[in-house]
Amino acid sequence: MRHLPFDRYARDGVACGVVHLGLGAFHRAHQAPVFDDVIAAGDRRWGVLGVAMRSPDVVAALADQDGLYGLTVRGATPTPPRVVGAIRGLRIAARERQAVIDAIAAPATQLVTLTITEKGYLDTAPTGAMAIVAAALAARHAAGLGPITIMSCDNRTANGPFTRAAVLAAARAAGIDASALRWIEEAVTFPSTMVDRITPATTPAMIAQSSAALSVHDAAAVWTEPFWQWVVEDRFAAARPDFEAVGVTMVDDVAPWEDAKLRLLNAAHSALAYRGVLGGFEFVHQAIADPALRARVDAMWDEAAATLDATVVDVPAYRAALIERFSNATLPHALIQIAADGSQKVPPRLLATMAERHRHGLDSPALAWAVAGWVTALREVAALKDPILPELRAVARGSDPAAALFGSIGMPCDPVIAAAVDAALPPIATE
């Protein structure tokens, strides 16, 4: 057992009031530190049972460190790693399905949070997150326990209703009885959220530097940026932490916040990822430093700004902050990581904004350029990853591919939008 230094609070007796599905770097950089702060403030109900969906690697690393890990904030001012103590238990869903169900159904559990890739919400396997949540809720109902809150922390528009629909579909597919199904529909809540903190995948170099700073090997180290934001719809079926006291923004409607993030931060990330990789860059800070790419991003943001609620979001300030965040060379964020799973990311980040502008009679040449970057990357970038990559590559390599591509990802769009994307494509290379 490796012993990382931790003295913020006594961890014995901290209850696992949270079950988190998807124990990746983002959870450990974003939600887990928030629960850590809540516990440190004196409310010991909010320890986290961290559940990896399939991979045993992060569970093994954390188990050997009693759930502790170092979180390094990389910005203008160097800071030592902060050791986070909120994770009080560990499971692997693919191997321990029933144990995860039992944990969600336990009386102490008040909240389930999720950071599971976008395609994870469509996973119909028994060990998938939606099937596990549905089975656990049915078990709670059968035991006569109260409802709990299921909270997606993923980049998905209206992620609360989306998660609710996915859980109910999994419940129906599993044949859960009508009484339990009605209870899930009426009593369990699924608040929408907006989460924001740039967190690159951990590299061996990050682990080495964090370990040196802690004077002990930290196999679960995470690096992140100084900025973080968590906006949560205040709709909970059970107890909730005092989120406001630790910096979380509680609101009645998350939509304006998520629109700004999707259409400014996430849209620019995707555009820089595809166009940056095609231009020979490796990291975000390199791509945003290129004058031509920076000008294109500014043009995209000009187009997106017309679709945002300026009474909620200060768009000029948000844009200025994004440039500073993207330019953070102390936190290398690999473009190819951001470029993964474009079939799920491109519709909400880029196409939805184009569609909204089109409804108001507005052209979107900069956004079309960004989408054309995705199509070009499908043609040319061997390292690209996507759950339906072979199908997408075949369509992208055809002539005038946009309309067919959009149909492949379940988002038929106006022929004018498809034509604008096709017009922004370079000619297909021939032998």
Short mmCIF file of N, CA, C and O in Angstrom, two decimals, residues 275 296 354 364-365 368-369 371-373 375-376 379 399-403 406 415-427:
data_model
loop_
_atom_site.label_atom_id
_atom_site.label_comp_id
_atom_site.label_asym_id
_atom_site.label_seq_id
_atom_site.Cartn_x
_atom_site.Cartn_y
_atom_site.Cartn_z
N ARG A 275 -8.76 20.52 -37.31
CA ARG A 275 -7.92 21.36 -38.15
C ARG A 275 -6.48 21.38 -37.64
O ARG A 275 -5.53 21.47 -38.43
N ARG A 296 -9.97 31.80 -37.39
CA ARG A 296 -11.13 30.96 -37.70
C ARG A 296 -11.97 30.71 -36.45
O ARG A 296 -13.20 30.72 -36.51
N MET A 354 -25.34 25.64 -36.32
CA MET A 354 -25.61 25.94 -37.72
C MET A 354 -27.11 25.87 -38.00
O MET A 354 -27.67 26.74 -38.71
N SER A 364 -23.45 30.27 -42.04
CA SER A 364 -22.46 29.93 -41.00
C SER A 364 -21.18 29.41 -41.64
O SER A 364 -20.80 28.26 -41.46
N PRO A 365 -20.48 30.26 -42.38
CA PRO A 365 -19.28 29.76 -43.09
C PRO A 365 -18.18 29.28 -42.16
O PRO A 365 -17.48 28.31 -42.47
N ALA A 368 -19.21 25.92 -40.85
CA ALA A 368 -19.10 24.94 -41.93
C ALA A 368 -17.65 24.52 -42.12
O ALA A 368 -17.36 23.34 -42.36
N TRP A 369 -16.73 25.48 -41.99
CA TRP A 369 -15.29 25.16 -42.07
C TRP A 369 -14.91 24.17 -40.98
O TRP A 369 -14.14 23.23 -41.20
N VAL A 371 -16.88 21.94 -39.38
CA VAL A 371 -17.44 20.62 -39.67
C VAL A 371 -16.68 19.97 -40.81
O VAL A 371 -16.42 18.75 -40.80
N ALA A 372 -16.30 20.76 -41.80
CA ALA A 372 -15.52 20.22 -42.92
C ALA A 372 -14.17 19.69 -42.43
O ALA A 372 -13.61 18.74 -43.00
N GLY A 373 -13.65 20.27 -41.35
CA GLY A 373 -12.42 19.73 -40.76
C GLY A 373 -12.62 18.31 -40.26
O GLY A 373 -11.74 17.46 -40.40
N VAL A 375 -14.85 16.13 -41.42
CA VAL A 375 -14.98 15.26 -42.59
C VAL A 375 -13.61 14.98 -43.20
O VAL A 375 -13.29 13.84 -43.56
N THR A 376 -12.78 16.01 -43.29
CA THR A 376 -11.43 15.83 -43.84
C THR A 376 -10.59 14.92 -42.96
O THR A 376 -9.83 14.07 -43.46
N ARG A 379 -11.26 11.39 -43.57
CA ARG A 379 -10.60 10.92 -44.78
C ARG A 379 -9.11 10.65 -44.58
O ARG A 379 -8.56 9.70 -45.14
N SER A 399 -18.17 11.59 -52.86
CA SER A 399 -18.35 12.98 -53.29
C SER A 399 -19.57 13.58 -52.59
O SER A 399 -20.55 12.88 -52.32
N ASP A 400 -19.50 14.88 -52.28
CA ASP A 400 -20.58 15.59 -51.57
C ASP A 400 -21.08 14.76 -50.38
O ASP A 400 -22.26 14.38 -50.31
N PRO A 401 -20.22 14.50 -49.40
CA PRO A 401 -20.57 13.51 -48.36
C PRO A 401 -21.42 14.04 -47.21
O PRO A 401 -21.92 13.25 -46.41
N ALA A 402 -21.56 15.36 -47.05
CA ALA A 402 -22.10 15.90 -45.81
C ALA A 402 -23.48 15.34 -45.47
O ALA A 402 -23.72 14.87 -44.35
N ALA A 403 -24.42 15.38 -46.40
CA ALA A 403 -25.79 14.94 -46.10
C ALA A 403 -25.80 13.48 -45.66
O ALA A 403 -26.49 13.11 -44.69
N PHE A 406 -24.32 13.15 -42.12
CA PHE A 406 -25.22 13.60 -41.07
C PHE A 406 -26.34 12.57 -40.84
O PHE A 406 -26.77 12.35 -39.72
N PRO A 415 -30.53 20.77 -46.69
CA PRO A 415 -29.56 20.67 -47.79
C PRO A 415 -28.63 21.88 -47.89
O PRO A 415 -27.49 21.74 -48.36
N VAL A 416 -29.11 23.05 -47.47
CA VAL A 416 -28.25 24.24 -47.53
C VAL A 416 -27.05 24.08 -46.60
O VAL A 416 -25.93 24.45 -46.94
N ILE A 417 -27.28 23.51 -45.40
CA ILE A 417 -26.18 23.30 -44.45
C ILE A 417 -25.21 22.26 -45.00
O ILE A 417 -23.98 22.44 -44.95
N ALA A 418 -25.75 21.16 -45.52
CA ALA A 418 -24.88 20.13 -46.10
C ALA A 418 -24.05 20.69 -47.24
O ALA A 418 -22.85 20.41 -47.36
N ALA A 419 -24.68 21.51 -48.08
CA ALA A 419 -23.95 22.08 -49.21
C ALA A 419 -22.84 23.02 -48.74
O ALA A 419 -21.76 23.06 -49.35
N ALA A 420 -23.08 23.76 -47.66
CA ALA A 420 -22.06 24.66 -47.14
C ALA A 420 -20.85 23.88 -46.64
O ALA A 420 -19.70 24.29 -46.83
N VAL A 421 -21.10 22.74 -45.98
CA VAL A 421 -19.99 21.91 -45.51
C VAL A 421 -19.24 21.31 -46.70
O VAL A 421 -18.00 21.33 -46.75
N ASP A 422 -19.98 20.77 -47.67
CA ASP A 422 -19.32 20.19 -48.85
C ASP A 422 -18.46 21.24 -49.57
O ASP A 422 -17.36 20.93 -50.04
N ALA A 423 -18.95 22.48 -49.62
CA ALA A 423 -18.20 23.52 -50.31
C ALA A 423 -16.91 23.88 -49.59
O ALA A 423 -15.96 24.38 -50.21
N ALA A 424 -16.86 23.62 -48.28
CA ALA A 424 -15.65 23.93 -47.50
C ALA A 424 -14.63 22.81 -47.52
O ALA A 424 -13.53 22.95 -46.96
N LEU A 425 -14.96 21.69 -48.17
CA LEU A 425 -14.04 20.54 -48.21
C LEU A 425 -12.99 20.72 -49.30
O LEU A 425 -13.30 21.21 -50.40
N PRO A 426 -11.76 20.27 -49.05
CA PRO A 426 -10.77 20.26 -50.12
C PRO A 426 -11.08 19.13 -51.10
O PRO A 426 -11.81 18.17 -50.74
N PRO A 427 -10.59 19.19 -52.31
CA PRO A 427 -10.80 18.09 -53.25
C PRO A 427 -10.22 16.79 -52.70
O PRO A 427 -9.24 16.79 -51.96
#
